[in-house]
Coordinates of C-alpha atoms in Angstrom, one line a residue:
Chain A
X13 CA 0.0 0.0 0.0
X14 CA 1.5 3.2 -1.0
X15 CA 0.5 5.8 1.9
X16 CA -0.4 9.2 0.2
X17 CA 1.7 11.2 2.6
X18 CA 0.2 14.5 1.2
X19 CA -3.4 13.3 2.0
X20 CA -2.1 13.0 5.1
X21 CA -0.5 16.2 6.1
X22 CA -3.3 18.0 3.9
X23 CA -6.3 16.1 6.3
X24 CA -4.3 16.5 9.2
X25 CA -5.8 20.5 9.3
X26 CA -9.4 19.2 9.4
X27 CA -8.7 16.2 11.6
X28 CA -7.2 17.8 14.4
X29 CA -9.3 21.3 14.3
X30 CA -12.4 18.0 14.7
X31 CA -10.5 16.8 18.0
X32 CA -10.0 20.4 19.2
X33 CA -13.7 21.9 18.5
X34 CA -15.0 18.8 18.5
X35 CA -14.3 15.9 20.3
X36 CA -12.4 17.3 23.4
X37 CA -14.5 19.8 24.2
X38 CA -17.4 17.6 23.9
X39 CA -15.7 14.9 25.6
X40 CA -14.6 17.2 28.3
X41 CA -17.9 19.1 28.8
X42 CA -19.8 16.0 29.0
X43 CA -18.0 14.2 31.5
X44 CA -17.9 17.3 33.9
X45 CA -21.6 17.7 33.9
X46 CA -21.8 13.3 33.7
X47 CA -19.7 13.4 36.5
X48 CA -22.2 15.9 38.9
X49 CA -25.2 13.8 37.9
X50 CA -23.2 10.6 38.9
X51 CA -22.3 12.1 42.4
X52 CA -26.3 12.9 42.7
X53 CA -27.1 9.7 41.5
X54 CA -24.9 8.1 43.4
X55 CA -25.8 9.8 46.7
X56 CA -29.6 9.1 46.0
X57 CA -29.1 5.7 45.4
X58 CA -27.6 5.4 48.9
X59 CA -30.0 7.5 50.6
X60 CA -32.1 5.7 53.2
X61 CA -35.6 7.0 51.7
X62 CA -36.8 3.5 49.4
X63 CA -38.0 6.0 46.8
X64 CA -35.3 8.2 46.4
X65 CA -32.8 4.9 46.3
X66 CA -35.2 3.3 43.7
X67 CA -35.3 6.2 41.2
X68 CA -31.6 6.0 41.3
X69 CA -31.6 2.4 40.3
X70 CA -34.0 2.7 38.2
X71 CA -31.8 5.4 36.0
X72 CA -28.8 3.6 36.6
X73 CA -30.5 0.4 35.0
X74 CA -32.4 2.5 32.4
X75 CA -29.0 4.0 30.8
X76 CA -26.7 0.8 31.6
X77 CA -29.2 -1.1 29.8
X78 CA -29.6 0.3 26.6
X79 CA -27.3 1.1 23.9
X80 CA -25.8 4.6 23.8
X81 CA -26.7 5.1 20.4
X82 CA -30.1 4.0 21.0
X83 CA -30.4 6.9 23.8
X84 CA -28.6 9.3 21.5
X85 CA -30.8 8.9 18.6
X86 CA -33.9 8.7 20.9
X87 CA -32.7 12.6 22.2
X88 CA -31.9 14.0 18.7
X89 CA -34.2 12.1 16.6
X90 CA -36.4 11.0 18.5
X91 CA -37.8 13.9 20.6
X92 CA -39.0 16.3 18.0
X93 CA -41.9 13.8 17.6
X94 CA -42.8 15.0 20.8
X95 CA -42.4 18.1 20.3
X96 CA -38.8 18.7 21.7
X97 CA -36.2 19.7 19.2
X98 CA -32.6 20.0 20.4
X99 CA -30.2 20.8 18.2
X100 CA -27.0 18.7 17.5
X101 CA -24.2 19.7 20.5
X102 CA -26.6 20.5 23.2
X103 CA -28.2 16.4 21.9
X104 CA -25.2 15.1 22.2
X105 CA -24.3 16.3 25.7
X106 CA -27.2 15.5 26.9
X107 CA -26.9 12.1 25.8
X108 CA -23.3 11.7 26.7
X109 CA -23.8 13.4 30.0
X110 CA -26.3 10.9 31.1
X111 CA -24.6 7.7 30.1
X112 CA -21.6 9.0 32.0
X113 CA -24.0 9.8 34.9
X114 CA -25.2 6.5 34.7
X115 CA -21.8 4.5 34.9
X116 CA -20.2 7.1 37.1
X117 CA -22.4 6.3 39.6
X118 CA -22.2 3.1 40.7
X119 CA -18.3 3.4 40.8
X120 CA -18.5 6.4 43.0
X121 CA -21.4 4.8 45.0
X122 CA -18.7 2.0 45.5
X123 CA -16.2 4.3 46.5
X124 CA -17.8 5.9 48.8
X125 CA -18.7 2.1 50.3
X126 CA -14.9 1.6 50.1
X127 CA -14.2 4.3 52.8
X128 CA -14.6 2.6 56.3
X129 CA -17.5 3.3 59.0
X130 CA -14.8 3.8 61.3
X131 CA -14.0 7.1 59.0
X132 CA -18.0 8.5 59.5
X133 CA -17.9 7.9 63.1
X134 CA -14.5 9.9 63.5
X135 CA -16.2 12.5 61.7
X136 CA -19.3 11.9 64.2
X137 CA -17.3 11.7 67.1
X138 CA -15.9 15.1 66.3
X139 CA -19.4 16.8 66.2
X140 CA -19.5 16.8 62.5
X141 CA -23.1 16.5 61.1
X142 CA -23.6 12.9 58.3
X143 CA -22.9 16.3 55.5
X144 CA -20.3 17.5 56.7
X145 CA -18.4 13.9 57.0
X146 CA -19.4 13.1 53.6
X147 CA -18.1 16.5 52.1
X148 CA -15.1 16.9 54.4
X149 CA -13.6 13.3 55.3
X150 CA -15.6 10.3 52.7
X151 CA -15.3 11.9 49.4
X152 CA -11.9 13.0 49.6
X153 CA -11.1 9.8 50.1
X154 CA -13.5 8.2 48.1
X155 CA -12.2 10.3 45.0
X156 CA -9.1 8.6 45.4
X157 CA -10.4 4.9 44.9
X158 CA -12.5 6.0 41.9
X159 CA -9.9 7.4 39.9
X160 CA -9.2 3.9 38.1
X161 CA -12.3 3.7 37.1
X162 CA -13.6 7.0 36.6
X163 CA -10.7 7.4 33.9
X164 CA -11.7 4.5 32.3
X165 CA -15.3 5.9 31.8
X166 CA -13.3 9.2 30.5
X167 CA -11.2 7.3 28.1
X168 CA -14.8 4.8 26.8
X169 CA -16.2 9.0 26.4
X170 CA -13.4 10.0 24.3
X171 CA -14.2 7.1 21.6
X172 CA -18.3 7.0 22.1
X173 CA -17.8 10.9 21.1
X174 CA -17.9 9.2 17.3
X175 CA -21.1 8.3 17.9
X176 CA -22.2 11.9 17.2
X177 CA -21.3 12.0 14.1
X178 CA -24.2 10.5 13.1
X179 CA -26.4 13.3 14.5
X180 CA -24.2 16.0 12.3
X181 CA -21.7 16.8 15.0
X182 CA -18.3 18.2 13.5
X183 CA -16.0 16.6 15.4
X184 CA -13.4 14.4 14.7
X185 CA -14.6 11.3 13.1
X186 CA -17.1 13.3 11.1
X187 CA -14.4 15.7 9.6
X188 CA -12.5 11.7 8.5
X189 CA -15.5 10.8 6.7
X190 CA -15.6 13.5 5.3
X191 CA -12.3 13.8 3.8
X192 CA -12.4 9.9 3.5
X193 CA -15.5 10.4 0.5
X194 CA -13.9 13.2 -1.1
X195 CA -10.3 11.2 -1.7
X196 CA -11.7 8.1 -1.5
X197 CA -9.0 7.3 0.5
X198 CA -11.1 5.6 3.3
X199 CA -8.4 3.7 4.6
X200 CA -6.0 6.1 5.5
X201 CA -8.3 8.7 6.4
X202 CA -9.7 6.7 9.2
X203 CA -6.5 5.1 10.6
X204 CA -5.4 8.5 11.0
X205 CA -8.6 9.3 13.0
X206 CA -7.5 6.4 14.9
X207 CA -4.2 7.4 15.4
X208 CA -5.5 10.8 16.7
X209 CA -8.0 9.3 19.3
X210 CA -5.4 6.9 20.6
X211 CA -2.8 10.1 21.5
X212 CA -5.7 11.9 23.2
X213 CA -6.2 8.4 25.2
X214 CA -2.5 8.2 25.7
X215 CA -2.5 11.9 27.2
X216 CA -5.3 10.9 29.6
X217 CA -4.2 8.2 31.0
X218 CA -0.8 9.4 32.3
X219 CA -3.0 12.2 33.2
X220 CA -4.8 9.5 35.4
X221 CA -1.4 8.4 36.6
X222 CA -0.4 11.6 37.8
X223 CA -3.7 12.4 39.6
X224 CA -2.7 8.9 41.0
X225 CA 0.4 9.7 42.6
X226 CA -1.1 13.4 43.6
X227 CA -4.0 11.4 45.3
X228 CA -1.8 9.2 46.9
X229 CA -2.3 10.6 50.4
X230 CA -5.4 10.3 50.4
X231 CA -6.2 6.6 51.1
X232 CA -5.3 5.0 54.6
X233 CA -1.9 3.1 54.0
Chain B
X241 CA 3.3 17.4 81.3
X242 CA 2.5 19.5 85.0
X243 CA -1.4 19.2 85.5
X244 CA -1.6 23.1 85.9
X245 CA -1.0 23.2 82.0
X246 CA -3.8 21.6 81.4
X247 CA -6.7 23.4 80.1
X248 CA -9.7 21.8 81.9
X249 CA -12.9 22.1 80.0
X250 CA -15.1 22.6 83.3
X251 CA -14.1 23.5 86.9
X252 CA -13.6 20.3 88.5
X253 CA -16.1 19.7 91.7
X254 CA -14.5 16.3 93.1
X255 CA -16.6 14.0 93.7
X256 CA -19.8 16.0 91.2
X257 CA -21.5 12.9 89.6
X258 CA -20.6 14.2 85.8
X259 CA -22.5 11.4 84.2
X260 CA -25.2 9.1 85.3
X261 CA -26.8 6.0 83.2
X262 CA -29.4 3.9 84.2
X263 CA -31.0 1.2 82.9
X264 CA -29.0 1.2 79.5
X265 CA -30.5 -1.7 77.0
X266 CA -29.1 -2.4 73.5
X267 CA -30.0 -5.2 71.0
X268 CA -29.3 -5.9 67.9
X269 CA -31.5 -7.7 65.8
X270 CA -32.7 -10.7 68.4
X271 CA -29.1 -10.4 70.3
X272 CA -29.3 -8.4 73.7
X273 CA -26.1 -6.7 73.7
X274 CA -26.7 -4.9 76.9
X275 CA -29.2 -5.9 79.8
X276 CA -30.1 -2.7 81.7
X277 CA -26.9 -1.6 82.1
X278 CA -26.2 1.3 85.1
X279 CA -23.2 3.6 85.5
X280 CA -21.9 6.7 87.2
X281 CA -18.5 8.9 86.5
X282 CA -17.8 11.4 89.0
X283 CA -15.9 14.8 87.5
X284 CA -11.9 13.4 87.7
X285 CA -12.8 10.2 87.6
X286 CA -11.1 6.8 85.5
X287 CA -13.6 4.4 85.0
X288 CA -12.3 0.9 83.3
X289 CA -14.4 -1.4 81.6
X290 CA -12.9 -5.0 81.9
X291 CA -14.7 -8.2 80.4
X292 CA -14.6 -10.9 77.5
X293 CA -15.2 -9.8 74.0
X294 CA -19.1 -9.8 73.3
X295 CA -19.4 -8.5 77.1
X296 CA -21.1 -5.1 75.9
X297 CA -18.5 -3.2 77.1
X298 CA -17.4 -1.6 73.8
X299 CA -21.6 -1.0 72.7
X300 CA -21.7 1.1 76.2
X301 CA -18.8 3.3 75.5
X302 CA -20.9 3.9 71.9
X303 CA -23.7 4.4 73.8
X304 CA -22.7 7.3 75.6
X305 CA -21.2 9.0 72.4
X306 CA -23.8 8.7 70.4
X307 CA -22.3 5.9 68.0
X308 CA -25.0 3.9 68.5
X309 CA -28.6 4.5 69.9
X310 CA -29.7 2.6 73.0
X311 CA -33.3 0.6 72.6
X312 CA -33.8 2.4 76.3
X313 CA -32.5 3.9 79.2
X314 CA -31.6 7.4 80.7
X315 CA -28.3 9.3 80.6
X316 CA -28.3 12.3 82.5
X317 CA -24.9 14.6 81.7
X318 CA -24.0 17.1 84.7
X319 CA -27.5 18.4 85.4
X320 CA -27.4 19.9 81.6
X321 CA -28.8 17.2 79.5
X322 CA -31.1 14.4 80.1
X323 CA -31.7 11.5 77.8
X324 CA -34.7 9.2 77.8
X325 CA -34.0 6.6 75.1
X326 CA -37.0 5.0 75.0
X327 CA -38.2 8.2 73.6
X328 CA -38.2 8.8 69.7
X329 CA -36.3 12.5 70.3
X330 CA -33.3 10.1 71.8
X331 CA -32.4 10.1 68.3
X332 CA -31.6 13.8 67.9
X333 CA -30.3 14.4 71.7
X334 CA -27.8 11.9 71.3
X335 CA -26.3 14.9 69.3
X336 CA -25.8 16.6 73.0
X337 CA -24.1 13.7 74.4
X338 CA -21.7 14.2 71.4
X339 CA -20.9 17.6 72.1
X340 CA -19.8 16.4 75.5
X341 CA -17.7 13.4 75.3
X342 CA -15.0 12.6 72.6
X343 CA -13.6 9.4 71.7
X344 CA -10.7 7.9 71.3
X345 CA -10.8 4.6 68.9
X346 CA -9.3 1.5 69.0
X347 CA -8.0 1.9 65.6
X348 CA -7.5 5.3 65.6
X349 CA -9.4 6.1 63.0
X350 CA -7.5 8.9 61.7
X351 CA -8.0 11.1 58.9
X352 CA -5.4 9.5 56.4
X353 CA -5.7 12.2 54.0
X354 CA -5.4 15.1 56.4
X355 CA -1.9 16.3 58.2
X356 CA -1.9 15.7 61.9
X357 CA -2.8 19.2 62.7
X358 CA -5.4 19.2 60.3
X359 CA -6.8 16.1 62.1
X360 CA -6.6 18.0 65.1
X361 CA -8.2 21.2 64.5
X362 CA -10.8 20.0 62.0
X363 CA -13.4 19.5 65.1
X364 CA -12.7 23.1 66.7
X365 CA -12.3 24.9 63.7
X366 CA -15.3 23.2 61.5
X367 CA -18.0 21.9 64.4
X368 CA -16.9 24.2 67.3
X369 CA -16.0 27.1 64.9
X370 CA -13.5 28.5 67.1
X371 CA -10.7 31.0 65.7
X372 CA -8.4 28.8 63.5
X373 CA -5.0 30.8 65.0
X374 CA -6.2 29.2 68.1
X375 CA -7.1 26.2 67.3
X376 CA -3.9 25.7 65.3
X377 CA -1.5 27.0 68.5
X378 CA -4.2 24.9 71.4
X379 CA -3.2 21.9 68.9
X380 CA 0.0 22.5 68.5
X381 CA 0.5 23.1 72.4
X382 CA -0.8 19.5 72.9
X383 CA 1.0 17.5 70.4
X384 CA 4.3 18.8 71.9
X385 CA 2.8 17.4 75.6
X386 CA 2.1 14.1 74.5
X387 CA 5.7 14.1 72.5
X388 CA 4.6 15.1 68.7
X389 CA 6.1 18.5 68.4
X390 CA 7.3 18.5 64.9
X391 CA 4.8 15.8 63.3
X392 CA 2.3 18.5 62.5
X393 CA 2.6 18.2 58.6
X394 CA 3.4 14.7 58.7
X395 CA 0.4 12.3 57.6
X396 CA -0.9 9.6 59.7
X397 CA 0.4 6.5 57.5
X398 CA 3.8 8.5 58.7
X399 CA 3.5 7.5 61.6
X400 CA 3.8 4.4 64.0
X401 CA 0.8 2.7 65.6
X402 CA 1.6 4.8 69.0
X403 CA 2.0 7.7 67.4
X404 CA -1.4 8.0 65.3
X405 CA -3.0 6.8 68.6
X406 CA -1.4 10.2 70.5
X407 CA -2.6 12.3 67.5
X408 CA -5.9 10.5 68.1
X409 CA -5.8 11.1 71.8
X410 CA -4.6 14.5 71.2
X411 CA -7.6 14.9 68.5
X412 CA -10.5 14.3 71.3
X413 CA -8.6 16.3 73.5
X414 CA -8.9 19.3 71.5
X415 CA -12.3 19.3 71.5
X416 CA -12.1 20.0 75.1
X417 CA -14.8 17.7 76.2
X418 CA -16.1 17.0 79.4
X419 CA -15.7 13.1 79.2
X420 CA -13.2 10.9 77.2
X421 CA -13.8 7.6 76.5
X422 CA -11.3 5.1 75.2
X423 CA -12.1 2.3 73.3
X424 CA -9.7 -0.3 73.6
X425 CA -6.8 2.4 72.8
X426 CA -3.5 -0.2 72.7
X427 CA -5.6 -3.4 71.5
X428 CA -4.3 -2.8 68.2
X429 CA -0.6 -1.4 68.8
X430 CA 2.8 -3.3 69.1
X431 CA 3.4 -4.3 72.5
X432 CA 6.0 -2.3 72.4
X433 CA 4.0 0.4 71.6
X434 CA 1.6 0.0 74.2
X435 CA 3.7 2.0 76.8
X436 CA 3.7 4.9 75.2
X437 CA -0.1 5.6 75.1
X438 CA -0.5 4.0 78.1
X439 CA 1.1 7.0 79.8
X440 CA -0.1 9.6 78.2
X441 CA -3.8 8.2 79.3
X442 CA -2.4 7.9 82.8
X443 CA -1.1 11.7 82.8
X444 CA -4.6 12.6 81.6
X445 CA -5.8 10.5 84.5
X446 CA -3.7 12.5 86.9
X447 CA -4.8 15.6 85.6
X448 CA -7.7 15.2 86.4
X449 CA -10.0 14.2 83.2
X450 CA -12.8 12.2 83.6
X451 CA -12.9 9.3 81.8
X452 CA -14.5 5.4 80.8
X453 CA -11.7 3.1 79.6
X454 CA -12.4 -0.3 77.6
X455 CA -9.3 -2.2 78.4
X456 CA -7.6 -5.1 78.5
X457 CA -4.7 -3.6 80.2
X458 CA -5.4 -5.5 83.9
X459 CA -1.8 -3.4 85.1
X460 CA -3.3 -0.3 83.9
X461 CA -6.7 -0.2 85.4
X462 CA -5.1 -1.2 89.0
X463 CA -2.6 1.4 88.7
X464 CA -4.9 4.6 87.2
X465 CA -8.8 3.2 87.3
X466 CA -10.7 4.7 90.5
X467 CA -13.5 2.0 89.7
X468 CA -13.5 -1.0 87.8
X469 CA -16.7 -2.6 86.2
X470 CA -16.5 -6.1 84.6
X471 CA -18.8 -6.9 82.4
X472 CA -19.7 -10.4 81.2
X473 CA -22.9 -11.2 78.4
X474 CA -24.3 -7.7 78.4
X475 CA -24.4 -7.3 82.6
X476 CA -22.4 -5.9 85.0
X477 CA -21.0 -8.9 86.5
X478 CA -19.0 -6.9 89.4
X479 CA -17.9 -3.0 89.9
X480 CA -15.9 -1.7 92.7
X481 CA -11.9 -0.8 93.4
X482 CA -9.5 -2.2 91.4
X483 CA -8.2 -3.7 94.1
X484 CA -11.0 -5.6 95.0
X485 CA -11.8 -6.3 91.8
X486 CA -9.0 -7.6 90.0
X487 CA -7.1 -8.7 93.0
X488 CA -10.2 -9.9 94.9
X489 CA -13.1 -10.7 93.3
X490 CA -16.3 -11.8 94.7
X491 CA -17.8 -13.4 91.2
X492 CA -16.4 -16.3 90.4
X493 CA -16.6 -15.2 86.6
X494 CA -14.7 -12.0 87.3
X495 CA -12.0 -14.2 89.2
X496 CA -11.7 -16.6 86.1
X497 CA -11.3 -13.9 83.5
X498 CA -8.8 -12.1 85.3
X499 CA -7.1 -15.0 85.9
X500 CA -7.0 -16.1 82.4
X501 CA -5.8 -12.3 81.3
X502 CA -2.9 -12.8 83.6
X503 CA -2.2 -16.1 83.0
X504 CA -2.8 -16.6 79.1
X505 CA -0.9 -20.3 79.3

């Protein structure tokens, strides 16, 4: 296979300019507000009130449970049968947000069971009220545990971002297929998209490592 | 440490009954940890609870701060606070009893991702919302007594077993309470370690803090306890000096436990 090096450089403007309006910002944007759903969810699915823990669950096993593209195309195409039209970025953060506040939360809800009761009675012992433990003394700790996992549900983000292509996102698979009909040089064209999306994974995850050692002191040894 | 330095939380009335239980009943599910359970702590007084594990004596000491809530029975703290457990607002006055006793865990319980002076002025600066400046010197003042002067940045997993347990003694202290209570405070050090706290607890002792000890140190409760209470399958089995207690016991039950604590072989 002879690689079409110009192709290549001359895609490269697109490509990126799809990961930097595109997929990052969409990635980042969604896992921020994914991330403040999950803590709610989370917290309400360990609440002692039976109908505040079942909604939870109920979400959780709603969003777990069905494909993302199924809830993606259900927001953006979906809705404007009922009346609700939502254009293409705010559709796909929606969509993105709640999957990530879906999977989030069980892995902070287990973090926060990782911390140990002896941890909220210190905090009780102290005068603290159950809030002000949890804010102060479990979820710094908790954070720690979940950083494993919540960067994996980051990095799975990054790559699901494709998926909004198909609701006439510009980001950067889009801008590849794109470029990919007009040369007809599909293989190429999309191994560089690949190429792209694994450096952006590469940066996160010694991102995550960092956070890691940062963290460090935050779990019991 | 000279017992003038100490910074008393109340005037000390010898002999002032500074907490009185009676009738203290705990179960969980069908298991009756505690069977009407009674117990008073004069102001300056060392209390040691002694006794097998399952005896209770860890569930009273949780009692009385709150940790857990009694099925029944009435604590009544210095005249200022009275509660009925039996009674559904048990549940919020337990708060009170809180506010006036501070414990020290068996392990620790330390706030691994805080410094040690962050673990000892979170209470007074966050709950008690006292001046930070003074909460930071107060704390300061009493990790240098119990022999921490320069750990006040270090984090606990830093620091030995005896160590965090000073920093955790130091911790409850700082919340000046009326009542500390010590849950089985060397149980989970080195035995070599065991010295070192011990002491400390006794120089609180002898300055003058009132406290309830859950112990299995036998040497330590002779030398420092002013009563003794054994506790055997949620009862008190026998109370009294320690040395009639553990050097003379009337109960057959207290004589055999002591004996086996002394002679483990």
């Amino acid at each position: 296979m002879n690689i079409n090096w110009e192709l290549v450089w001359s895609s490269l403007g697109p490509l990126l300019t799809g990961a930097i309006a595109g997929t990052i910002p969409l990635a980042l944007a969604s896992f921020s507000l994914g991330l403040l759903l999950a803590l709610l969810v989370a917290l309400m699915r360990l609440s002692r009130n039976r109908v505040v823990s079942a909604v939870a669950r109920i979400y959780i096993s709603v969003i777990r449970g069905t494909p993302l593209l199924v809830q993606l195309f259900v927001i953006f195409y979906g809705l404007p049968s009922v009346g609700i039209t939502i254009s293409p970025w705010p559709s796909a953060i929606i969509a993105f947000s709640l999957n990530v506040g879906g999977y989030a939360a069980e892995v902070i809800r287990a973090a926060i069971l990782s911390v140990p009761k002896g941890q909220w009675e210190a905090g009780h012992t102290i005068g603290m009220s159950r809030r002000q433990t949890l804010v102060r003394i479990i979820l710094p700790q908790a954070a720690r545990v979940s950083v494993p996992p919540l960067s994996n549900t980051f990095i799975s983000l990054v790559k699901d971002t494709s998926l909004a292509s198909l609701i006439l996102v510009t980001e950067l698979f889009r801008q590849a297929q794109q470029v990919a009909a007009f040369s007809q040089e599909f293989m190429l064209l999309y191994l560089e998209a690949a190429v792209i999306y694994w450096i952006i994974c590469l940066v996160l995850a010694s991102g995550q490592s960092a956070l890691e050692k940062r963290l460090d002191r935050y779990v019991a040894h | 440490m000279s017992p003038t330095e100490t910074p008393l939380p109340v005037e000390v009335v010898p002999d002032a009954a500074l907490l009185t239980v009676r009738g203290l009943r705990k179960s969980f599910g069908d298991h009756e940890v505690l069977k009407s359970i009674d117990l008073d702590v004069r102001r300056g007084e060392v209390v040691t609870l002694i006794g097998p594990s399952g005896s209770g004596k860890t569930t009273v000491l949780r009692c009385l701060n709150g940790l857990e809530v009694p099925d029944a029975g009435v604590a009544e703290f210095a005249g200022q606070l009275t509660v009925d457990f039996s009674t559904p607002m048990a549940k919020k006055q337990v708060y009170g009893l809180r506010d006036r006793s501070a414990m020290v865990f068996q392990h620790y319980n330390l706030f691994p991702h805080k410094t040690v002076l962050e673990n000892v002025i979170e209470g007074p600066v966050q709950v008690q919302k006292r001046p930070k400046a003074e909460a930071v010197q107060e704390a300061r003042d009493l990790l240098a007594r119990v022999g921490l002067a320069g750990k006040e940045s270090s984090y606990p997993f830093e620091l030995s077993g005896g160590q965090q347990q000073r920093v955790g003694i130091v911790r409850a202290l700082a919340l000046r309470p009326q009542l500390l209570l010590f849950d089985e405070p060397t149980s989970a050090l080195d035995p070599e370690l065991v010295g070192e706290v011990l002491a400390v607890i006794k120089e609180l002792a002898e300055e003058g803090w009132t406290m309830v000890v859950v112990t299995h140190e036998l040497a330590f409760a002779r030398q420092v306890a002013d009563e003794v209470i054994f506790m055997d399958g949620g009862v008190v089995v026998e109370r009294g000096h320690p040395d009639t207690v553990l050097r003379n016991p009337r109960e057959e039950r207290t004589r055999q436990f002591v004996d086996r604590l002394l002679n483990p072989f």
